[in-house]
Short mmCIF file of C-alpha atoms in Angstrom, two decimals:
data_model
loop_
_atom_site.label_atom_id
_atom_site.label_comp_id
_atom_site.label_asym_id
_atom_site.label_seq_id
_atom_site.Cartn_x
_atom_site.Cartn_y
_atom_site.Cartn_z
CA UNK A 1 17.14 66.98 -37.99
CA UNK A 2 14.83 69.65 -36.48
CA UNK A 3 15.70 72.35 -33.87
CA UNK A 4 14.24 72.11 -30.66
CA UNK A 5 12.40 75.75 -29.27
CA UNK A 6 12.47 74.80 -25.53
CA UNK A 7 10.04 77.44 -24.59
CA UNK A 8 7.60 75.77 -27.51
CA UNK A 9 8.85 72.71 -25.08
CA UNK A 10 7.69 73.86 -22.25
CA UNK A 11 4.80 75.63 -22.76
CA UNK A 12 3.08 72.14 -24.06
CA UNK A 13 2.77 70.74 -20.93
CA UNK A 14 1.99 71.88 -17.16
CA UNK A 15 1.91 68.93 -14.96
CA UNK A 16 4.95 69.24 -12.39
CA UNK A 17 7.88 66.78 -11.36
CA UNK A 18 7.09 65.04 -14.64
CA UNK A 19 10.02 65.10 -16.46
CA UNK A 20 8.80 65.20 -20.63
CA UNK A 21 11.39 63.79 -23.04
CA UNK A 22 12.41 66.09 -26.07
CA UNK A 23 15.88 64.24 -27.37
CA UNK A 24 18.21 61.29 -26.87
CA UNK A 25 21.49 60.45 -27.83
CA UNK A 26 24.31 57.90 -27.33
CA UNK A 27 21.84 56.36 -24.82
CA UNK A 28 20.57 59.61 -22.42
CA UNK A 29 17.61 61.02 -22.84
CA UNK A 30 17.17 64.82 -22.51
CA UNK A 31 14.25 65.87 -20.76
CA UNK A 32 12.31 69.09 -19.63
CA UNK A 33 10.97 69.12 -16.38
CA UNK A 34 8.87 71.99 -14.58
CA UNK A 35 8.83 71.79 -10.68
CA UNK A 36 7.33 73.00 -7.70
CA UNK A 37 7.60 72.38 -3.85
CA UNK A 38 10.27 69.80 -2.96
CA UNK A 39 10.97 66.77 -4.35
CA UNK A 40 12.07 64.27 -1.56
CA UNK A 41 15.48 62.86 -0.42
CA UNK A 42 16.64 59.87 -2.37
CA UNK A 43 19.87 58.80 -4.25
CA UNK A 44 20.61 56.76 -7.58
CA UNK A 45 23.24 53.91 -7.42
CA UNK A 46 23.68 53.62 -11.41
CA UNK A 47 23.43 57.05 -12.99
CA UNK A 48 24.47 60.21 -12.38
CA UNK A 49 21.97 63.22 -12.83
CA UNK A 50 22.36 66.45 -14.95
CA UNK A 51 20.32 69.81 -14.68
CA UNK A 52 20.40 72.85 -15.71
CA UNK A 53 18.03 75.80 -15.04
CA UNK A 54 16.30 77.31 -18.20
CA UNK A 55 14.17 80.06 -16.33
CA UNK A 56 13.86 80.57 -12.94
CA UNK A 57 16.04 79.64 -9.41
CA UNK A 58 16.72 76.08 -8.27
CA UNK A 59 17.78 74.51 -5.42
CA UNK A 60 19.80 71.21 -4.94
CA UNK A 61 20.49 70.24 -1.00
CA UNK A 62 22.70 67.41 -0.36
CA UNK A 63 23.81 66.12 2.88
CA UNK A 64 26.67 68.86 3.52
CA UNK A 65 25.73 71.60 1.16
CA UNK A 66 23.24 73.47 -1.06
CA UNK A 67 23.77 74.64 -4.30
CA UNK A 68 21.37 77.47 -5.87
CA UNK A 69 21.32 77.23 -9.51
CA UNK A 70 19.94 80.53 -11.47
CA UNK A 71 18.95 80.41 -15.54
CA UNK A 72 21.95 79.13 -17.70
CA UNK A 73 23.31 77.03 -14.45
CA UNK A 74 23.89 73.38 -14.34
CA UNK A 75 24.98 71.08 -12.04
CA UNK A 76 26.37 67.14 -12.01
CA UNK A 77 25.07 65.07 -9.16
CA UNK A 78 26.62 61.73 -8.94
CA UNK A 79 25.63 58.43 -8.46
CA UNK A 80 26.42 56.09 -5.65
CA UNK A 81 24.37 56.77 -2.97
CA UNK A 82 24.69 61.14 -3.43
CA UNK A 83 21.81 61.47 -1.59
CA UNK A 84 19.92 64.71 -2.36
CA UNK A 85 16.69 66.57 -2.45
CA UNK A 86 15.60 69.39 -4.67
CA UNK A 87 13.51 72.53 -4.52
CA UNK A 88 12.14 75.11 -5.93
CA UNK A 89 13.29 78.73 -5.57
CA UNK A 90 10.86 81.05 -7.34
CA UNK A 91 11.27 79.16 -10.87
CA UNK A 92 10.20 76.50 -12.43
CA UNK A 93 11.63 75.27 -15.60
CA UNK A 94 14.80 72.92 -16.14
CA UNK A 95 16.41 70.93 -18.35
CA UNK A 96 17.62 67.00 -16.71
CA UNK A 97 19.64 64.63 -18.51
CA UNK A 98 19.76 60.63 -17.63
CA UNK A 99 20.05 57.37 -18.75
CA UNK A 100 17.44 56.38 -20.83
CA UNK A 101 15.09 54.43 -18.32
CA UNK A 102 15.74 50.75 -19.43
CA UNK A 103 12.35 49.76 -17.12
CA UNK A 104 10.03 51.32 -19.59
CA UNK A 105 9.64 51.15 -23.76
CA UNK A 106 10.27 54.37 -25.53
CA UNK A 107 8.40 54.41 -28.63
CA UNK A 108 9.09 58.11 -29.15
CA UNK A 109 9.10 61.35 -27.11
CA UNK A 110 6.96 62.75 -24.88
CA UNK A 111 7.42 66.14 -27.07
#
């Protein structure tokens, strides 16, 4: 068992909307993710979605509200058709949490 230094984390990597794995546990994956621009409306019928903002401002829209997350924020977005889309908002590092992606073999982490 090692600690994690997120900003080590982050400052591996640059590419954006590219979500890098750095931990799992009891079957979710924990994953750093820098973005930029928007990221387009869509939904997930089988898992919700967790982030939180590590540095910077980020933005959430969903059909009939917005919700601005600043550094040390999180928010839940459920599954079942909770369509949203995100942005960014002068920031550009988060943390996501998720299923881990049963289409794909994880030999390891990204990080």
């Amino acid at each position: 068992m090692n600690k994690i230094n997120l900003d080590e984390k982050f400052a591996a990597f640059s590419e954006h909307w590219r979500p890098k794995i750095i931990a799992a546990l009891n079957g979710q994956e924990i994953k750093l993710v820098k973005v930029q621009g928007e990221f387009p409306w869509h939904h997930h019928e089988h898992e919700d979605e967790f982030f939180m903002v590590w540095r910077g401002r980020f933005r959430v829209e969903f059909r009939d509200h917005v919700v601005v997350l600043e550094p040390g924020e999180c928010v839940v977005v459920p599954r079942r058709g909770t369509s949203h889309l995100r942005r960014r908002r002068g920031g550009d590092f988060m943390l996501r949490a998720g299923r881990h992606a049963q289409h794909r073999q994880c030999a390891g982490y990204d990080l």
